[in-house]
PDB file of C-alpha atoms in Angstrom:
ATOM      1  CA  UNK A   1       2.485   6.813   3.121  1.00  0.00           C
ATOM      2  CA  UNK A   2       4.958   4.263   4.448  1.00  0.00           C
ATOM      3  CA  UNK A   3       2.497   1.435   3.792  1.00  0.00           C
ATOM      4  CA  UNK A   4       2.374   2.174   0.053  1.00  0.00           C
ATOM      5  CA  UNK A   5       6.127   1.942  -0.595  1.00  0.00           C
ATOM      6  CA  UNK A   6       6.532  -1.833   0.036  1.00  0.00           C
ATOM      7  CA  UNK A   7       3.383  -2.595  -1.961  1.00  0.00           C
ATOM      8  CA  UNK A   8       4.655  -0.709  -5.002  1.00  0.00           C
ATOM      9  CA  UNK A   9       8.196  -2.098  -4.582  1.00  0.00           C
ATOM     10  CA  UNK A  10       6.963  -5.713  -4.512  1.00  0.00           C
ATOM     11  CA  UNK A  11       4.611  -4.944  -7.422  1.00  0.00           C
ATOM     12  CA  UNK A  12       7.584  -3.778  -9.508  1.00  0.00           C
ATOM     13  CA  UNK A  13       9.468  -6.991  -8.676  1.00  0.00           C
ATOM     14  CA  UNK A  14       6.447  -9.143  -9.562  1.00  0.00           C
ATOM     15  CA  UNK A  15       5.909  -7.280 -12.834  1.00  0.00           C
ATOM     16  CA  UNK A  16       9.578  -7.829 -13.689  1.00  0.00           C
ATOM     17  CA  UNK A  17       9.240 -11.545 -12.960  1.00  0.00           C
ATOM     18  CA  UNK A  18       6.093 -11.663 -15.096  1.00  0.00           C
ATOM     19  CA  UNK A  19       7.926 -10.015 -17.988  1.00  0.00           C
ATOM     20  CA  UNK A  20      10.810 -12.488 -17.628  1.00  0.00           C
ATOM     21  CA  UNK A  21       8.364 -15.377 -17.492  1.00  0.00           C
ATOM     22  CA  UNK A  22       6.617 -14.111 -20.608  1.00  0.00           C
ATOM     23  CA  UNK A  23       9.779 -13.453 -22.611  1.00  0.00           C
ATOM     24  CA  UNK A  24      11.944 -16.426 -21.651  1.00  0.00           C
ATOM     25  CA  UNK A  25       9.495 -19.323 -21.948  1.00  0.00           C
ATOM     26  CA  UNK A  26      10.827 -21.645 -24.652  1.00  0.00           C
ATOM     27  CA  UNK A  27       8.823 -21.989 -27.835  1.00  0.00           C
ATOM     28  CA  UNK A  28       6.716 -25.062 -28.150  1.00  0.00           C
ATOM     29  CA  UNK A  29       3.162 -26.356 -28.295  1.00  0.00           C
ATOM     30  CA  UNK A  30       2.473 -25.411 -24.648  1.00  0.00           C
ATOM     31  CA  UNK A  31       4.096 -21.974 -24.627  1.00  0.00           C
ATOM     32  CA  UNK A  32       0.814 -20.132 -24.031  1.00  0.00           C
ATOM     33  CA  UNK A  33      -0.202 -22.483 -21.232  1.00  0.00           C
ATOM     34  CA  UNK A  34       3.146 -22.097 -19.468  1.00  0.00           C
ATOM     35  CA  UNK A  35       3.073 -18.303 -19.828  1.00  0.00           C
ATOM     36  CA  UNK A  36      -0.458 -18.153 -18.472  1.00  0.00           C
ATOM     37  CA  UNK A  37       0.407 -20.402 -15.534  1.00  0.00           C
ATOM     38  CA  UNK A  38       3.462 -18.327 -14.612  1.00  0.00           C
ATOM     39  CA  UNK A  39       1.631 -15.004 -14.837  1.00  0.00           C
ATOM     40  CA  UNK A  40      -1.436 -16.217 -12.940  1.00  0.00           C
ATOM     41  CA  UNK A  41       0.719 -17.773 -10.210  1.00  0.00           C
ATOM     42  CA  UNK A  42       2.695 -14.579  -9.696  1.00  0.00           C
ATOM     43  CA  UNK A  43      -0.452 -12.430  -9.759  1.00  0.00           C
ATOM     44  CA  UNK A  44      -2.213 -14.670  -7.230  1.00  0.00           C
ATOM     45  CA  UNK A  45       0.802 -14.723  -4.892  1.00  0.00           C
ATOM     46  CA  UNK A  46       1.121 -10.943  -5.088  1.00  0.00           C
ATOM     47  CA  UNK A  47      -2.553 -10.367  -4.380  1.00  0.00           C
ATOM     48  CA  UNK A  48      -2.480 -12.728  -1.401  1.00  0.00           C
ATOM     49  CA  UNK A  49       0.609 -11.013  -0.003  1.00  0.00           C
ATOM     50  CA  UNK A  50      -0.848  -7.535  -0.551  1.00  0.00           C
ATOM     51  CA  UNK A  51      -4.185  -8.348   1.089  1.00  0.00           C
ATOM     52  CA  UNK A  52      -2.434  -9.904   4.092  1.00  0.00           C
ATOM     53  CA  UNK A  53      -0.014  -6.970   4.394  1.00  0.00           C
ATOM     54  CA  UNK A  54      -2.743  -4.356   4.166  1.00  0.00           C
ATOM     55  CA  UNK A  55      -4.978  -6.241   6.620  1.00  0.00           C
ATOM     56  CA  UNK A  56      -2.167  -6.158   9.177  1.00  0.00           C
ATOM     57  CA  UNK A  57      -1.621  -2.430   8.673  1.00  0.00           C
ATOM     58  CA  UNK A  58      -5.307  -1.485   8.779  1.00  0.00           C
ATOM     59  CA  UNK A  59      -7.238  -4.065  10.833  1.00  0.00           C
ATOM     60  CA  UNK A  60     -11.032  -4.024  10.735  1.00  0.00           C
ATOM     61  CA  UNK A  61     -11.293  -4.597  14.488  1.00  0.00           C
ATOM     62  CA  UNK A  62      -9.070  -2.433  16.663  1.00  0.00           C
ATOM     63  CA  UNK A  63      -7.054  -4.491  19.133  1.00  0.00           C
ATOM     64  CA  UNK A  64      -7.601  -3.689  22.805  1.00  0.00           C
ATOM     65  CA  UNK A  65      -6.082  -4.712  26.109  1.00  0.00           C
ATOM     66  CA  UNK A  66      -8.284  -6.517  28.551  1.00  0.00           C
ATOM     67  CA  UNK A  67      -7.681  -5.806  32.209  1.00  0.00           C
ATOM     68  CA  UNK A  68      -7.267  -9.102  34.070  1.00  0.00           C
ATOM     69  CA  UNK A  69      -7.294  -9.441  37.844  1.00  0.00           C
ATOM     70  CA  UNK A  70      -7.706  -5.764  38.609  1.00  0.00           C
ATOM     71  CA  UNK A  71      -4.456  -4.630  37.021  1.00  0.00           C
ATOM     72  CA  UNK A  72      -4.353  -0.964  36.183  1.00  0.00           C
ATOM     73  CA  UNK A  73      -2.761   0.580  33.120  1.00  0.00           C
TER      74      UNK A  73
END
């Protein structure tokens, strides 16, 4: 359960930043383009962070110690 808390916490921060980016972009001919760029950038950064975080918590290949030179555990 501890692995879910940071993911949801960062998601709430990113959603807040997305809302701020959507609401506070100045009006103009490129308002939609700027909003889209901000939201897509934040979403991509969040997804990359989340995938990296989850891959570190739940690796596909379990790490193991190799015994070198006859050392015993």
